[in-house]
Short mmCIF file of C-alpha atoms in Angstrom, two decimals:
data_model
loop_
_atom_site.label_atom_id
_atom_site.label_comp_id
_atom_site.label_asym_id
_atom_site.label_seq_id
_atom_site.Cartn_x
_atom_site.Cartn_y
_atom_site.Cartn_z
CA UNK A 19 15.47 -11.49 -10.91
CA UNK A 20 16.19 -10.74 -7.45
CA UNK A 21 17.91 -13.23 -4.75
CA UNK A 22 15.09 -13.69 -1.79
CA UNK A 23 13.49 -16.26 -0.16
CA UNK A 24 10.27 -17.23 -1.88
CA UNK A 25 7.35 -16.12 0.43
CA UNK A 26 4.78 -19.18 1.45
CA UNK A 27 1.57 -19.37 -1.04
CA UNK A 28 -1.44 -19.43 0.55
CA UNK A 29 -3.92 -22.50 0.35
CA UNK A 30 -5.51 -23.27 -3.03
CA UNK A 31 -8.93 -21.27 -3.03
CA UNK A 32 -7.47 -18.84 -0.37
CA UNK A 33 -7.22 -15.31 -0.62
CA UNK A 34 -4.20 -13.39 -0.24
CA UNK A 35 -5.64 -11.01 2.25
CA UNK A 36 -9.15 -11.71 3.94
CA UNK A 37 -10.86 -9.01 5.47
CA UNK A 38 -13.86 -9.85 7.55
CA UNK A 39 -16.02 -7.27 9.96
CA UNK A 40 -13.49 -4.78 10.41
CA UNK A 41 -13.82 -2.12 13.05
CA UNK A 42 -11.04 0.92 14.21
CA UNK A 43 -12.35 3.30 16.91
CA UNK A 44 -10.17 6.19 18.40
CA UNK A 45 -11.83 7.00 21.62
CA UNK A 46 -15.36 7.49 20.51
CA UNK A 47 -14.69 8.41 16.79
CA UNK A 48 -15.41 5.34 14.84
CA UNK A 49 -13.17 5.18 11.76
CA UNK A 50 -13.70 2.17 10.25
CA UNK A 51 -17.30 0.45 10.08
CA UNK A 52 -17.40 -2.76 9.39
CA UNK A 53 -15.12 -4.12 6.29
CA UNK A 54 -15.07 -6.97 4.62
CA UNK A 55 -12.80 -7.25 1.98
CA UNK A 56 -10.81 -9.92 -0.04
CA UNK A 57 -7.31 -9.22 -1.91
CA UNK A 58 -6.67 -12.31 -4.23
CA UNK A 59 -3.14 -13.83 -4.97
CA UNK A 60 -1.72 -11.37 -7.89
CA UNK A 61 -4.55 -9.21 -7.55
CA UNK A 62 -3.92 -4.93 -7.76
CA UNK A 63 -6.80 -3.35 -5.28
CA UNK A 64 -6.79 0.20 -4.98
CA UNK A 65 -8.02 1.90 -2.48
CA UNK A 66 -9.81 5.70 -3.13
CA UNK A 67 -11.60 7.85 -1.21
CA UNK A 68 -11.87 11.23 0.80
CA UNK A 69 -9.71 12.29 3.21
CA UNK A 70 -10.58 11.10 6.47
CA UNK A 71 -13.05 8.03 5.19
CA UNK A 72 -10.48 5.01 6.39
CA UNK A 73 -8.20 4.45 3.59
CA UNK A 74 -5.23 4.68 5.66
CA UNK A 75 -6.38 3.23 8.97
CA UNK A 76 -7.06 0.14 6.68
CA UNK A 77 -3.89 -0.29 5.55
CA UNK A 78 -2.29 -0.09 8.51
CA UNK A 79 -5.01 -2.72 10.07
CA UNK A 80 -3.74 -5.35 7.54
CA UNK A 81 -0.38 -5.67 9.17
CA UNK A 82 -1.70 -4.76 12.51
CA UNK A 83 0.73 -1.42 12.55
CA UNK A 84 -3.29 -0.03 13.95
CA UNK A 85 -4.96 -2.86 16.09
CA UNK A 86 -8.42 -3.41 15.05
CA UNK A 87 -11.71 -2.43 17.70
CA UNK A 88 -12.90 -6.08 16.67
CA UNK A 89 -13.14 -8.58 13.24
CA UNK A 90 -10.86 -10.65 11.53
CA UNK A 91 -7.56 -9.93 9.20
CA UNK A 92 -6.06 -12.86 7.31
CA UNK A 93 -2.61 -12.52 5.51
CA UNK A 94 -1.81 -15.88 3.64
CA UNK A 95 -4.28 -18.17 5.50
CA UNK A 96 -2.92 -16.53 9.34
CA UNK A 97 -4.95 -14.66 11.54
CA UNK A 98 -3.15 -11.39 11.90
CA UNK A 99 -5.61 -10.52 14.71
CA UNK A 100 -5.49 -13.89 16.65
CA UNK A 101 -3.54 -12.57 20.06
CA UNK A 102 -1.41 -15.46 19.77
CA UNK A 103 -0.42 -14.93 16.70
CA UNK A 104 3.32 -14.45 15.62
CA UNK A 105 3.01 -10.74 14.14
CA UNK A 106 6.98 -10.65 13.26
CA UNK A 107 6.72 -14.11 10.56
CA UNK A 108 3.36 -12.69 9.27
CA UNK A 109 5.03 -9.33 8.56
CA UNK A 110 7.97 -10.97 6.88
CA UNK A 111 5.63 -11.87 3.83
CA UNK A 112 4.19 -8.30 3.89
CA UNK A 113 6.01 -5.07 2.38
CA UNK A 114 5.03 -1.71 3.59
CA UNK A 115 5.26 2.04 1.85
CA UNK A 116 4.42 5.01 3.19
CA UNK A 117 3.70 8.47 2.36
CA UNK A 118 6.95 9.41 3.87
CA UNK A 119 10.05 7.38 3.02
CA UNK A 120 11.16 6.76 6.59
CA UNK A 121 15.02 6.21 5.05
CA UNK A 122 17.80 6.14 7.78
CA UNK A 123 19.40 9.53 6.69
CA UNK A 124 23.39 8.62 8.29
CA UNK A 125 23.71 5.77 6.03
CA UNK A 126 24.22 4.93 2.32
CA UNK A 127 21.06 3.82 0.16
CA UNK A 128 22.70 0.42 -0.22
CA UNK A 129 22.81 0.25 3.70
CA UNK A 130 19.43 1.44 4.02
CA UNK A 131 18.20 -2.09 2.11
CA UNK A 132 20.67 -4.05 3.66
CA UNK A 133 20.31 -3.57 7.98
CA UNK A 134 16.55 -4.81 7.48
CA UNK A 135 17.44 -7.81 5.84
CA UNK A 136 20.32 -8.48 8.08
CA UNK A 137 18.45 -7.95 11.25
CA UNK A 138 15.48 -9.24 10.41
CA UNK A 139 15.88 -12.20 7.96
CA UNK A 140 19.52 -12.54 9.41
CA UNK A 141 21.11 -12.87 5.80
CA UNK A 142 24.88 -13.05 6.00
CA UNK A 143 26.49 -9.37 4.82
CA UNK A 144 27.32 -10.02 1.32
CA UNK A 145 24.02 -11.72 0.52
CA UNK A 146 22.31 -8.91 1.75
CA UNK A 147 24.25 -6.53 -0.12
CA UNK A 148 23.45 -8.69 -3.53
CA UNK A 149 19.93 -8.85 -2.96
CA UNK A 150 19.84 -5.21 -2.47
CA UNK A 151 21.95 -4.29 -5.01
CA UNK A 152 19.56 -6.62 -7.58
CA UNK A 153 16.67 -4.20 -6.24
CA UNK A 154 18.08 -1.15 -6.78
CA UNK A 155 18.71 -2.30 -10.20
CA UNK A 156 14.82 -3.39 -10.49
CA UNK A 157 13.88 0.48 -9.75
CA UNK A 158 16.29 1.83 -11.83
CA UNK A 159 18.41 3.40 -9.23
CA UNK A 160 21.79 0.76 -9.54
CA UNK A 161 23.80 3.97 -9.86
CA UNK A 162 22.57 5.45 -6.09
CA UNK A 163 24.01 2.55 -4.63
CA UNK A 164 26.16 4.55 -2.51
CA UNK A 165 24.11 7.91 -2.11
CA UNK A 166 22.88 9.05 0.87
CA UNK A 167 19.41 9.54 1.12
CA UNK A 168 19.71 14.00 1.37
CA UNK A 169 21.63 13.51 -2.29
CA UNK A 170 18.31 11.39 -3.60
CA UNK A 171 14.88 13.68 -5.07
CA UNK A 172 11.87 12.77 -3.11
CA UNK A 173 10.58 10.30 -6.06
CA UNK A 174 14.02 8.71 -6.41
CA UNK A 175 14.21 8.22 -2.65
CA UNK A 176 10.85 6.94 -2.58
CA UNK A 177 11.75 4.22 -4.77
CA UNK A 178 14.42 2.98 -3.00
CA UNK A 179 11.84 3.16 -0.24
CA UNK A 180 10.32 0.05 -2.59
CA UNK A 181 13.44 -1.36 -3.27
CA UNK A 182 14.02 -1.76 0.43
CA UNK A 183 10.70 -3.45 0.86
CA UNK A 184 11.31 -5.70 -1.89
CA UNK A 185 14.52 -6.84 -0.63
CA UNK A 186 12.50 -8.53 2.09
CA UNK A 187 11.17 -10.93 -0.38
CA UNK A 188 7.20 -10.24 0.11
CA UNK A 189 3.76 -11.79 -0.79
CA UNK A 190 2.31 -8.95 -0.33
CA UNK A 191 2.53 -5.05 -0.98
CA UNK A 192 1.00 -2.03 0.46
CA UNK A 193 1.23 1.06 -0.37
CA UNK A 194 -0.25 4.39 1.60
CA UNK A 195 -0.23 6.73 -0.77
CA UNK A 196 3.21 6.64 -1.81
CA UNK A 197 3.17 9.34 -4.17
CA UNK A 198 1.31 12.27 -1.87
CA UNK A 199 4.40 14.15 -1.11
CA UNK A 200 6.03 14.01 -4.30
CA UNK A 201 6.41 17.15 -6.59
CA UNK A 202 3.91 16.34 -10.07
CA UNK A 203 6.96 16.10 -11.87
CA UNK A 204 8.47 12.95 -9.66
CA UNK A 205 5.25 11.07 -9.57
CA UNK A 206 5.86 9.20 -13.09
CA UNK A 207 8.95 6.84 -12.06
CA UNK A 208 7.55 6.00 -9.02
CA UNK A 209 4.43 4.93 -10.63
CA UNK A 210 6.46 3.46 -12.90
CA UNK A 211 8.17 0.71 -10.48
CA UNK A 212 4.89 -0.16 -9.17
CA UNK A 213 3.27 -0.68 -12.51
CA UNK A 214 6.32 -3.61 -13.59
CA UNK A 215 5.22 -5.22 -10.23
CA UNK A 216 1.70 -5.34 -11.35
CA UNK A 217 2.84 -6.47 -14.48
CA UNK A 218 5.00 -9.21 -12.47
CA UNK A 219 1.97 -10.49 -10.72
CA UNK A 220 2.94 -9.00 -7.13
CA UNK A 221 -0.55 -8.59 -4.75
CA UNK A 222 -0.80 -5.12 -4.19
CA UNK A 223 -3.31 -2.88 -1.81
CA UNK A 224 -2.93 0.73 -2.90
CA UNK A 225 -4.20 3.51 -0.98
CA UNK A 226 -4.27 6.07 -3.82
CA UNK A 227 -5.67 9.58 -5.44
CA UNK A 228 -3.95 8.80 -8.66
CA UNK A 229 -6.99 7.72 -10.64
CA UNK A 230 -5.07 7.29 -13.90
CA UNK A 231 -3.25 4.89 -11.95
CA UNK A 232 -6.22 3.31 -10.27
CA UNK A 233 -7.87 3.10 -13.73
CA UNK A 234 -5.19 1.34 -16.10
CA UNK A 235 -3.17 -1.01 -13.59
CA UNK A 236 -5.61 -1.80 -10.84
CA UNK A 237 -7.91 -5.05 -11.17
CA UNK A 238 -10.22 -3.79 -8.82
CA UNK A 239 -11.33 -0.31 -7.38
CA UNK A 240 -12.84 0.25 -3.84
CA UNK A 241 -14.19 3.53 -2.47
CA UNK A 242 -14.62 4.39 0.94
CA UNK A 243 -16.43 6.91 2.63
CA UNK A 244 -16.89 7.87 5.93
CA UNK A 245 -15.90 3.93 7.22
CA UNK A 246 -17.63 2.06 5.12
CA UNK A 247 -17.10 0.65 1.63
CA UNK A 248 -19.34 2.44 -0.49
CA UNK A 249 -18.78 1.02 -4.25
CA UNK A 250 -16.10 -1.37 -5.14
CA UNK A 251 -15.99 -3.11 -8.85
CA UNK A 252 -13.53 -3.68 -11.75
CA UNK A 253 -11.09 -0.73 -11.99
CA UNK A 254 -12.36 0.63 -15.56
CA UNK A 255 -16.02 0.55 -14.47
CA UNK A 256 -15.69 2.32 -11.45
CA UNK A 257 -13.52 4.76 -12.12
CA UNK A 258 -15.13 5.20 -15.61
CA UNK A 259 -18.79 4.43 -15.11
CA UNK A 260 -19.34 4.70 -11.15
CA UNK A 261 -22.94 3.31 -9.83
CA UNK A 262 -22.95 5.38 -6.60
CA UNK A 263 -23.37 8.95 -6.56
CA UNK A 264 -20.87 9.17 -3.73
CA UNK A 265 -18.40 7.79 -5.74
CA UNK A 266 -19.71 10.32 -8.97
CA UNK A 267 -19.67 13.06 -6.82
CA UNK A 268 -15.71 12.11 -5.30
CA UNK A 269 -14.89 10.94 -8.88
CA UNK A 270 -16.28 14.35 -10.44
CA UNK A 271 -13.76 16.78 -7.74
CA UNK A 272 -10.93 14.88 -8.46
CA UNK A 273 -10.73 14.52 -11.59
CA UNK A 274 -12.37 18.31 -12.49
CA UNK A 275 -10.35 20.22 -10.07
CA UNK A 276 -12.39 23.10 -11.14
CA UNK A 277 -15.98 21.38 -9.59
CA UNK A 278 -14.46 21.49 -6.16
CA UNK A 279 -15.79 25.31 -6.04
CA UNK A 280 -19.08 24.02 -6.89
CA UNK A 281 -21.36 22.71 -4.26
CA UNK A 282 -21.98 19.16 -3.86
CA UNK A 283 -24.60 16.92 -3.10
CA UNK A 284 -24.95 15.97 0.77
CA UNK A 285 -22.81 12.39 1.10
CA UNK A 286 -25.28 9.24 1.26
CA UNK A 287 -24.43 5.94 2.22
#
């Protein structure tokens, strides 16, 4: 297993990520309305939905990368939206992935794991280079050590993307729908990696339009629309069985490609 520092565990009883009257406006376009949400210690949560209902914006308000209009974010029992709150030690026990992989493109792949964990956790050189190189290893890229990020395909770089974020030792993961800008054929491996850290009991939030995915890994499904969570439920029920029409009607166009030239229902809350 990887050398990190073990992240803090929350309070017995306490969620991993509390989520409690959420709202995101841009100017006068309201984004997100109202959340309240709970991500349990272990727990997978994916996150589906329409382009443009919140997913993202979400994400992004859990580790206050997008600073909430007004409610309450908790990450391990601390109030990510208290103003006095120390944002940098919260985000220590979060890793982020985005749709791009945001790798520094001038140095090796091993470099791009270690400057994080030197500069942020201050780990001495050679520790950082073991703990990265242990990482690599965990999403099967050991032998890109010393790559460059141009010589990496878009799904290998985007695991090394996770590999980087692991190296930080989290409690939590999130992922923005890490797999949106990778060719069908690259998708696999990195769904891969994230499966073994379901398997391995890490929290996860997944923003995500892979439903097979959402379906056979996730303990828990939630779909959004327009700002608001619609339906949310065990993974196999929603996905498989949703009670919404919303959610039939999204469920229906993504997973019958050919329905999206049919006309829909009007969306209902």
């Amino acid at each position: 297993m990887p050398t990190s520092t073990p992240a803090p565990v929350p309070a017995p009883g306490r969620s991993e990520i509390e989520i409690r009257g959420l709202h995101k406006s841009f100017g006068d376009h309201e984004v997100l309305r109202g959340i309240d949400l709970d991500v349990a210690t272990g727990e997978v949560v994916c996150v589906i939905g329409p382009s443009g209902s919140g997913k993202s914006t979400l994400l992004r308000c859990v580790n206050l990368l997008e600073e909430p209009t007004r409610g309450q974010v908790f990450v391990g029992g601390t109030e990510v939206t208290d103003l006095d709150v120390d944002i940098d030690a919260v985000r220590r026990r979060i890793g982020m992935v985005f749709q791009q992989f945001n790798l520094f493109p001038h140095v090796t792949v091993v470099e791009n794991l270690t400057l994080p964990q030197r500069r942020v956790l201050g780990r001495a050189k050679a520790h950082a280079a073991r703990v990265a190189r242990e990482n690599l290893a965990r999403v099967g890229l050991a032998e890109k050590a010393d790559a460059y990020p141009a010589q990496l395909s878009g799904g290998q770089q985007q695991r090394v993307a996770i590999a980087r974020a692991l190296a930080m030792g989290p409690a939590v993961m999130l992922f923005d729908e890490p797999t949106s800008a990778l060719d069908p054929e690259l998708v696999g491996d990195v769904l891969a990696v994230m499966r073994m850290l379901a398997a391995e009991g890490m929290t996860m939030m997944v923003v995500t339009h892979e439903m097979s995915f959402a379906r056979e890994v996730a303990d828990r499904v939630v779909f959004m629309d327009e700002g608001r969570i619609v339906e949310e439920g065990p993974a196999a029920r929603v996905v498989g069985d949703p009670r919404h029409e919303r959610t039939r009607h999204f469920l229906n166009r993504i997973l019958d490609p050919a329905a999206a030239e049919q006309p829909g229902p009007e969306k209902s809350l």
